Amino acid sequence: MDDLLKYYKGHSSAAARWARFGPYYAMFPIDFAFNVVNKYSKPGDKILDPFSGRGSSIFAGSVLGRESTGIEINPLGWLYSNVKLHPARVSNVLTRLKEIYDLRENYVLEILNYNEFFRMCYCDEVLKFLLSARENLDWKNNNADRTLMAFIAIYLHAAIGEGLSNQMRLTKSLGMQYSIDWWKKNNLTNPPEINPYEVIKEKIEWRYKYGVPERFNSSVKFGDSCKVTEKMLQKEDNQYSLLFTSPPYCGITDYFMDQWLRLWLLGGSAEPEYQKDDHKGRFGNKDKYKELLNTVFGNCSSLMKDDAVIYVRTDSREFTLNTTIDVLKDKFPNHEMKIHNKPIEGNIKTQTVLYGNTSKKPGETDIILKRAKN
């Protein structure tokens, strides 16, 4: 266990510095991810996470010598996880940072088109830099551009002095009017004057101080887990030893709305808006949510080895918990199930105790399935 701790405790190793890369809503605690991978798999095993978020499970598996495959439909989660697994050479990232910064003056007039929120949130130098990054970084196809974009996205908003913005939360993009009213109330109508090149350069150099961690052959696929697992069935069969995941909790939050500002940086709308795409509404509709779990876990059941371990962390509230249990029993009928409740104690933060969850039984439940012994 002592050897395991060095991978994620503190910030004195490459693995520790990259493990927490990317703030994300309802993310796995990194020590939890490493412990589960270590306990329920062995080096050389293959791990699958069809709802991988920022990729903590995949990163832990990769660092610990497991070939790990994740699936993520939110472009921000996909961005973070892929950069964490495969960061570009630091020299290439710093070169692109300077190029993007030098192009900022092309956006002197364009910043005038942005509303009161953006002008209160960012000083002119930062906003010009962000528009340059938004237009010129090919983050979908180029690894250096992807790595730089991930760094900018992380520090796009945070407490004053920690990132590029006026005072804001790190993990969640707050609404425009709420932010404007709060800044005015707290006499923060003028954003801090920041040199974005120096800020991001410092963040990059800190992250790369110990290099990058040794990694196994792992990746995160971008797309709908229903469709991606269906395609995987055409190529793979009984490959995975551990299914380790945490599906989005039904009715907790809008996972796209909560990151609207970072999604704007990636080319999305400049205003928060509820997504109308069918797959983005599954987490608030009970019928669609159950259909999602049935499809994904059904496909995954054919991708797992007969003696695979299934480890699912879910919401303790009644609907999400009972639905998840029922689906897992149906899709893995030859496995024995154990359920471990993780109630909240004191000030301990969990995946569900965030922004607006007022349920009477907050917290998580871990569901573990192992092959039944004959």
Short mmCIF file of C-alpha atoms in Angstrom, two decimals:
data_model
loop_
_atom_site.label_atom_id
_atom_site.label_comp_id
_atom_site.label_asym_id
_atom_site.label_seq_id
_atom_site.Cartn_x
_atom_site.Cartn_y
_atom_site.Cartn_z
CA MET A 1 0.00 0.00 0.00
CA ASP A 2 2.89 2.36 0.70
CA ASP A 3 4.03 2.00 -2.91
CA LEU A 4 0.52 2.84 -4.07
CA LEU A 5 0.34 6.00 -1.97
CA LYS A 6 3.25 7.62 -3.79
CA TYR A 7 1.22 7.74 -6.99
CA TYR A 8 -1.33 10.23 -5.75
CA LYS A 9 -0.39 11.66 -2.37
CA GLY A 10 1.06 15.15 -2.33
CA HIS A 11 2.55 16.76 -5.43
CA SER A 12 6.10 15.41 -5.41
CA SER A 13 5.83 13.01 -8.33
CA ALA A 14 4.69 13.21 -11.94
CA ALA A 15 1.76 10.88 -11.31
CA ALA A 16 0.57 12.92 -8.33
CA ARG A 17 0.72 16.19 -10.25
CA TRP A 18 -1.19 14.85 -13.26
CA ALA A 19 -3.69 12.71 -11.31
CA ARG A 20 -5.81 15.70 -10.28
CA PHE A 21 -5.58 17.46 -13.63
CA GLY A 22 -8.89 19.08 -14.52
CA PRO A 23 -11.61 20.25 -12.10
CA TYR A 24 -14.85 18.46 -12.86
CA TYR A 25 -18.26 18.06 -11.28
CA ALA A 26 -18.86 14.81 -9.33
CA MET A 27 -15.38 13.50 -10.03
CA PHE A 28 -13.96 10.38 -8.38
CA PRO A 29 -11.64 11.18 -5.47
CA ILE A 30 -8.29 10.16 -6.89
CA ASP A 31 -7.26 8.06 -3.88
CA PHE A 32 -10.53 6.15 -4.22
CA ALA A 33 -9.79 5.44 -7.89
CA PHE A 34 -6.28 4.15 -7.16
CA ASN A 35 -7.49 1.98 -4.28
CA VAL A 36 -10.28 0.33 -6.28
CA VAL A 37 -8.00 -0.39 -9.24
CA ASN A 38 -5.32 -1.79 -6.94
CA LYS A 39 -7.74 -3.99 -4.98
CA TYR A 40 -9.93 -5.38 -7.75
CA SER A 41 -7.49 -5.84 -10.63
CA LYS A 42 -3.90 -6.82 -11.28
CA PRO A 43 -1.20 -5.55 -13.64
CA GLY A 44 -1.95 -6.57 -17.22
CA ASP A 45 -5.74 -6.57 -16.70
CA LYS A 46 -8.01 -4.45 -18.86
CA ILE A 47 -10.34 -1.91 -17.23
CA LEU A 48 -13.48 -0.33 -18.70
CA ASP A 49 -15.26 2.85 -17.59
CA PRO A 50 -18.19 3.83 -19.84
CA PHE A 51 -18.86 7.07 -17.90
CA SER A 52 -15.30 8.20 -17.33
CA GLY A 53 -15.69 11.95 -16.67
CA ARG A 54 -12.26 13.52 -16.28
CA GLY A 55 -10.72 10.03 -16.41
CA SER A 56 -9.59 9.37 -12.85
CA SER A 57 -10.35 5.64 -13.13
CA ILE A 58 -8.55 5.40 -16.47
CA PHE A 59 -5.55 7.36 -15.23
CA ALA A 60 -5.24 5.21 -12.11
CA GLY A 61 -5.51 2.03 -14.17
CA SER A 62 -2.95 3.25 -16.68
CA VAL A 63 -0.39 4.34 -14.08
CA LEU A 64 -0.81 1.02 -12.25
CA GLY A 65 -0.18 -1.03 -15.40
CA ARG A 66 -3.70 -1.83 -16.56
CA GLU A 67 -4.78 -1.20 -20.15
CA SER A 68 -7.77 1.03 -19.51
CA THR A 69 -10.53 2.28 -21.79
CA GLY A 70 -12.89 5.12 -20.94
CA ILE A 71 -15.86 6.65 -22.73
CA GLU A 72 -16.96 10.26 -22.19
CA ILE A 73 -19.59 12.32 -23.99
CA ASN A 74 -18.79 15.71 -22.46
CA PRO A 75 -16.00 17.33 -24.51
CA LEU A 76 -14.50 18.93 -21.42
CA GLY A 77 -14.14 15.62 -19.60
CA TRP A 78 -12.72 14.05 -22.76
CA LEU A 79 -10.23 16.93 -23.07
CA TYR A 80 -9.00 16.63 -19.50
CA SER A 81 -8.68 12.86 -19.53
CA ASN A 82 -6.83 12.63 -22.83
CA VAL A 83 -4.34 15.31 -21.87
CA LYS A 84 -3.81 13.65 -18.50
CA LEU A 85 -3.08 10.36 -20.25
CA HIS A 86 -1.04 11.78 -23.13
CA PRO A 87 0.30 15.29 -22.44
CA ALA A 88 2.29 16.83 -25.28
CA ARG A 89 5.95 17.73 -24.95
CA VAL A 90 6.23 20.74 -22.68
CA SER A 91 8.39 22.61 -25.20
CA ASN A 92 5.66 22.25 -27.83
CA VAL A 93 2.98 23.42 -25.41
CA LEU A 94 4.97 26.51 -24.42
CA THR A 95 5.65 27.32 -28.07
CA ARG A 96 1.94 27.21 -28.85
CA LEU A 97 1.19 29.33 -25.78
CA LYS A 98 3.48 32.08 -27.06
CA GLU A 99 1.96 31.87 -30.55
CA ILE A 100 -1.60 32.12 -29.24
CA TYR A 101 -0.65 35.01 -26.97
CA ASP A 102 1.02 36.88 -29.83
CA LEU A 103 -2.16 36.58 -31.91
CA ARG A 104 -4.30 38.25 -29.24
CA GLU A 105 -4.12 41.71 -30.79
CA ASN A 106 -6.18 40.39 -33.71
CA TYR A 107 -9.14 40.40 -31.32
CA VAL A 108 -9.03 44.01 -30.09
CA LEU A 109 -12.31 44.86 -31.79
CA GLU A 110 -13.95 41.48 -31.26
CA ILE A 111 -13.93 41.81 -27.48
CA LEU A 112 -16.29 44.78 -27.87
CA ASN A 113 -18.98 42.34 -29.01
CA TYR A 114 -18.95 40.58 -25.64
CA ASN A 115 -21.46 41.46 -22.95
CA GLU A 116 -21.19 42.80 -19.42
CA PHE A 117 -20.52 39.38 -17.93
CA PHE A 118 -17.42 38.74 -20.03
CA ARG A 119 -16.10 42.27 -19.53
CA MET A 120 -16.50 41.96 -15.75
CA CYS A 121 -15.09 38.46 -15.69
CA TYR A 122 -11.94 39.11 -17.72
CA CYS A 123 -9.64 42.05 -18.30
CA ASP A 124 -9.08 42.98 -21.94
CA GLU A 125 -5.73 41.20 -22.18
CA VAL A 126 -7.25 37.95 -20.95
CA LEU A 127 -10.35 38.17 -23.11
CA LYS A 128 -8.29 38.80 -26.25
CA PHE A 129 -6.10 35.82 -25.34
CA LEU A 130 -9.15 33.58 -24.79
CA LEU A 131 -10.63 34.53 -28.15
CA SER A 132 -7.30 33.77 -29.79
CA ALA A 133 -7.19 30.35 -28.12
CA ARG A 134 -10.82 29.64 -28.97
CA GLU A 135 -10.27 30.32 -32.66
CA ASN A 136 -6.75 29.02 -33.24
CA LEU A 137 -6.27 25.93 -31.07
CA ASP A 138 -7.10 22.72 -32.93
CA TRP A 139 -7.67 20.81 -29.69
CA LYS A 140 -9.61 17.96 -31.30
CA ASN A 141 -6.78 16.90 -33.60
CA ASN A 142 -3.47 18.33 -32.38
CA ASN A 143 -1.95 17.10 -29.11
CA ALA A 144 0.02 20.26 -28.30
CA ASP A 145 -3.08 22.38 -28.96
CA ARG A 146 -5.19 19.98 -26.91
CA THR A 147 -2.79 20.13 -23.99
CA LEU A 148 -2.64 23.92 -24.02
CA MET A 149 -6.42 24.20 -24.31
CA ALA A 150 -6.83 21.95 -21.28
CA PHE A 151 -4.57 24.19 -19.20
CA ILE A 152 -6.47 27.30 -20.25
CA ALA A 153 -9.80 25.59 -19.52
CA ILE A 154 -8.71 24.59 -16.02
CA TYR A 155 -7.76 28.13 -15.06
CA LEU A 156 -10.50 29.85 -17.06
CA HIS A 157 -12.28 30.69 -13.80
CA ALA A 158 -11.19 30.39 -10.20
CA ALA A 159 -10.59 32.48 -7.10
CA ILE A 160 -8.79 35.75 -7.77
CA GLY A 161 -5.10 35.05 -8.01
CA GLU A 162 -5.59 31.40 -8.92
CA GLY A 163 -6.71 31.74 -12.53
CA LEU A 164 -7.64 34.12 -15.33
CA SER A 165 -10.98 35.42 -14.07
CA ASN A 166 -12.63 37.66 -11.56
CA GLN A 167 -13.70 35.83 -8.38
CA MET A 168 -15.50 32.62 -9.38
CA ARG A 169 -15.83 28.98 -8.38
CA LEU A 170 -13.30 26.61 -9.88
CA THR A 171 -15.47 23.55 -10.49
CA LYS A 172 -18.71 25.11 -11.74
CA SER A 173 -19.54 27.86 -14.23
CA LEU A 174 -22.06 30.13 -12.54
CA GLY A 175 -24.81 32.01 -14.38
CA MET A 176 -24.22 35.39 -15.98
CA GLN A 177 -26.65 37.53 -13.98
CA TYR A 178 -25.84 35.79 -10.72
CA SER A 179 -22.13 36.53 -11.27
CA ILE A 180 -22.73 40.16 -12.26
CA ASP A 181 -24.90 40.80 -9.22
CA TRP A 182 -22.38 39.12 -6.91
CA TRP A 183 -19.44 41.09 -8.31
CA LYS A 184 -21.34 44.36 -7.93
CA LYS A 185 -22.39 43.52 -4.39
CA ASN A 186 -18.79 42.74 -3.44
CA ASN A 187 -17.22 45.72 -5.26
CA LEU A 188 -15.50 43.50 -7.83
CA THR A 189 -16.83 45.12 -11.00
CA ASN A 190 -13.31 45.59 -12.38
CA PRO A 191 -11.63 42.28 -13.22
CA PRO A 192 -8.03 41.79 -12.07
CA GLU A 193 -5.37 42.91 -14.54
CA ILE A 194 -3.62 39.70 -15.55
CA ASN A 195 -0.98 38.71 -18.07
CA PRO A 196 -2.45 35.42 -19.34
CA TYR A 197 0.81 34.29 -20.90
CA GLU A 198 2.65 34.48 -17.57
CA VAL A 199 -0.17 32.83 -15.62
CA ILE A 200 -0.58 29.85 -17.95
CA LYS A 201 3.17 29.47 -18.46
CA GLU A 202 3.63 29.19 -14.68
CA LYS A 203 0.85 26.59 -14.42
CA ILE A 204 2.35 24.52 -17.23
CA GLU A 205 5.86 24.58 -15.78
CA TRP A 206 4.56 23.58 -12.34
CA ARG A 207 2.60 20.64 -13.76
CA TYR A 208 5.57 19.37 -15.80
CA LYS A 209 8.15 19.83 -13.02
CA TYR A 210 8.55 16.07 -12.54
CA GLY A 211 7.81 15.19 -16.15
CA VAL A 212 4.92 12.93 -17.07
CA PRO A 213 4.03 9.63 -15.41
CA GLU A 214 4.85 6.28 -16.93
CA ARG A 215 1.67 5.01 -18.51
CA PHE A 216 0.22 1.83 -19.93
CA ASN A 217 -1.66 1.70 -23.23
CA SER A 218 -4.89 3.49 -22.26
CA SER A 219 -7.34 5.87 -23.92
CA VAL A 220 -10.68 7.64 -23.57
CA LYS A 221 -13.10 7.52 -26.47
CA PHE A 222 -15.27 10.56 -27.19
CA GLY A 223 -18.95 9.84 -27.70
CA ASP A 224 -22.22 8.40 -26.49
CA SER A 225 -21.47 5.35 -24.33
CA CYS A 226 -24.52 3.57 -25.78
CA LYS A 227 -23.15 3.88 -29.30
CA VAL A 228 -19.48 3.44 -28.46
CA THR A 229 -20.04 0.23 -26.47
CA GLU A 230 -22.18 -1.06 -29.35
CA LYS A 231 -19.26 -0.54 -31.73
CA MET A 232 -16.88 -2.15 -29.27
CA LEU A 233 -19.02 -5.29 -29.30
CA GLN A 234 -18.23 -5.69 -32.99
CA LYS A 235 -14.50 -5.81 -32.29
CA GLU A 236 -14.07 -7.12 -28.75
CA ASP A 237 -15.47 -9.90 -26.61
CA ASN A 238 -14.81 -10.88 -23.00
CA GLN A 239 -11.76 -8.63 -22.79
CA TYR A 240 -12.17 -6.67 -19.55
CA SER A 241 -11.43 -7.77 -16.00
CA LEU A 242 -12.84 -4.74 -14.15
CA LEU A 243 -15.82 -2.53 -14.93
CA PHE A 244 -15.24 0.52 -12.75
CA THR A 245 -17.56 3.47 -13.22
CA SER A 246 -19.95 6.00 -11.77
CA PRO A 247 -22.89 6.86 -14.05
CA PRO A 248 -24.22 10.42 -13.80
CA TYR A 249 -26.82 10.62 -11.05
CA CYS A 250 -30.38 11.13 -12.19
CA GLY A 251 -31.74 14.61 -11.49
CA ILE A 252 -28.69 15.99 -9.68
CA THR A 253 -27.46 18.51 -12.23
CA ASP A 254 -27.16 19.49 -15.87
CA TYR A 255 -23.64 18.35 -16.65
CA PHE A 256 -23.39 20.63 -19.68
CA MET A 257 -25.01 23.70 -18.15
CA ASP A 258 -22.64 23.51 -15.18
CA GLN A 259 -19.64 23.92 -17.48
CA TRP A 260 -21.10 26.35 -20.00
CA LEU A 261 -18.20 28.83 -19.78
CA ARG A 262 -15.51 26.22 -20.39
CA LEU A 263 -17.63 24.75 -23.18
CA TRP A 264 -17.80 28.24 -24.69
CA LEU A 265 -13.99 28.25 -24.75
CA LEU A 266 -14.16 24.97 -26.69
CA GLY A 267 -16.40 26.59 -29.31
CA GLY A 268 -19.82 26.47 -27.67
CA SER A 269 -22.44 29.13 -27.01
CA ALA A 270 -21.48 32.40 -25.33
CA GLU A 271 -24.56 32.12 -23.12
CA PRO A 272 -25.63 29.33 -20.76
CA GLU A 273 -28.39 27.27 -22.30
CA TYR A 274 -30.00 23.95 -21.57
CA GLN A 275 -28.93 21.40 -24.13
CA LYS A 276 -31.64 19.98 -26.33
CA ASP A 277 -29.75 16.97 -27.66
CA ASP A 278 -31.41 13.76 -26.58
CA HIS A 279 -28.36 12.27 -24.88
CA LYS A 280 -27.89 15.41 -22.78
CA GLY A 281 -31.37 15.12 -21.30
CA ARG A 282 -31.11 11.54 -20.09
CA PHE A 283 -29.96 12.44 -16.61
CA GLY A 284 -33.12 14.36 -15.76
CA ASN A 285 -35.66 11.93 -17.24
CA LYS A 286 -36.27 8.74 -15.27
CA ASP A 287 -37.36 6.61 -18.24
CA LYS A 288 -34.43 7.73 -20.38
CA TYR A 289 -32.05 7.26 -17.47
CA LYS A 290 -33.14 3.66 -16.96
CA GLU A 291 -32.87 3.03 -20.71
CA LEU A 292 -29.34 4.47 -20.66
CA LEU A 293 -28.20 2.13 -17.88
CA ASN A 294 -29.86 -0.87 -19.50
CA THR A 295 -28.14 -0.22 -22.81
CA VAL A 296 -24.69 0.60 -21.49
CA PHE A 297 -24.47 -2.10 -18.81
CA GLY A 298 -26.05 -4.58 -21.21
CA ASN A 299 -23.36 -3.93 -23.79
CA CYS A 300 -20.64 -3.94 -21.13
CA SER A 301 -21.76 -7.34 -19.85
CA SER A 302 -20.67 -8.86 -23.18
CA LEU A 303 -17.31 -7.09 -23.01
CA MET A 304 -16.40 -8.43 -19.58
CA LYS A 305 -14.62 -11.66 -18.72
CA ASP A 306 -16.76 -14.26 -16.98
CA ASP A 307 -14.96 -13.65 -13.69
CA ALA A 308 -14.81 -9.87 -14.04
CA VAL A 309 -15.46 -7.58 -11.10
CA ILE A 310 -18.11 -4.88 -11.48
CA TYR A 311 -17.63 -1.82 -9.27
CA VAL A 312 -20.22 0.95 -9.58
CA ARG A 313 -20.47 4.04 -7.40
CA THR A 314 -23.90 5.65 -7.52
CA ASP A 315 -26.24 8.05 -5.75
CA SER A 316 -27.82 6.96 -2.46
CA ARG A 317 -31.18 8.50 -3.32
CA GLU A 318 -33.92 5.97 -3.92
CA PHE A 319 -34.58 6.14 -7.68
CA THR A 320 -31.01 6.22 -8.91
CA LEU A 321 -29.85 3.60 -6.43
CA ASN A 322 -32.70 1.13 -6.99
CA THR A 323 -32.57 1.54 -10.75
CA THR A 324 -28.84 0.89 -10.81
CA ILE A 325 -29.18 -2.18 -8.58
CA ASP A 326 -32.00 -3.63 -10.68
CA VAL A 327 -30.14 -3.11 -13.96
CA LEU A 328 -26.89 -4.61 -12.64
CA LYS A 329 -28.70 -7.68 -11.28
CA ASP A 330 -30.35 -8.17 -14.64
CA LYS A 331 -27.21 -7.73 -16.74
CA PHE A 332 -24.88 -9.72 -14.48
CA PRO A 333 -27.12 -12.57 -13.22
CA ASN A 334 -24.21 -14.88 -12.38
CA HIS A 335 -22.55 -12.38 -10.06
CA GLU A 336 -23.07 -11.90 -6.33
CA MET A 337 -23.76 -8.34 -5.25
CA LYS A 338 -22.53 -6.47 -2.20
CA ILE A 339 -23.72 -2.98 -1.33
CA HIS A 340 -21.75 -0.50 0.76
CA ASN A 341 -23.43 2.74 1.76
CA LYS A 342 -21.22 5.80 2.07
CA PRO A 343 -23.20 8.31 4.14
CA ILE A 344 -21.86 11.79 4.72
CA GLU A 345 -20.11 12.34 8.00
CA GLY A 346 -19.10 15.78 9.24
CA ASN A 347 -17.63 18.02 6.55
CA ILE A 348 -16.50 15.25 4.23
CA LYS A 349 -17.27 16.15 0.61
CA THR A 350 -18.59 13.51 -1.73
CA GLN A 351 -19.66 13.46 -5.34
CA THR A 352 -23.27 14.36 -4.55
CA VAL A 353 -22.83 16.98 -1.85
CA LEU A 354 -22.48 19.77 -4.34
CA TYR A 355 -24.58 22.64 -5.59
CA GLY A 356 -28.23 22.25 -4.73
CA ASN A 357 -28.53 18.66 -3.55
CA THR A 358 -30.88 18.81 -0.55
CA SER A 359 -31.85 15.15 -0.40
CA LYS A 360 -32.40 13.61 3.03
CA LYS A 361 -29.88 10.83 2.38
CA PRO A 362 -26.99 12.44 0.52
CA GLY A 363 -23.89 10.48 -0.25
CA GLU A 364 -22.86 7.57 -2.42
CA THR A 365 -23.44 3.85 -2.51
CA ASP A 366 -20.84 1.43 -3.84
CA ILE A 367 -22.18 -1.65 -5.61
CA ILE A 368 -19.68 -4.49 -6.07
CA LEU A 369 -20.42 -7.60 -8.09
CA LYS A 370 -18.21 -10.68 -8.25
CA ARG A 371 -18.73 -13.96 -10.03
CA ALA A 372 -20.73 -16.34 -7.88
CA LYS A 373 -18.83 -19.37 -6.67
CA ASN A 374 -20.23 -22.72 -7.77
#
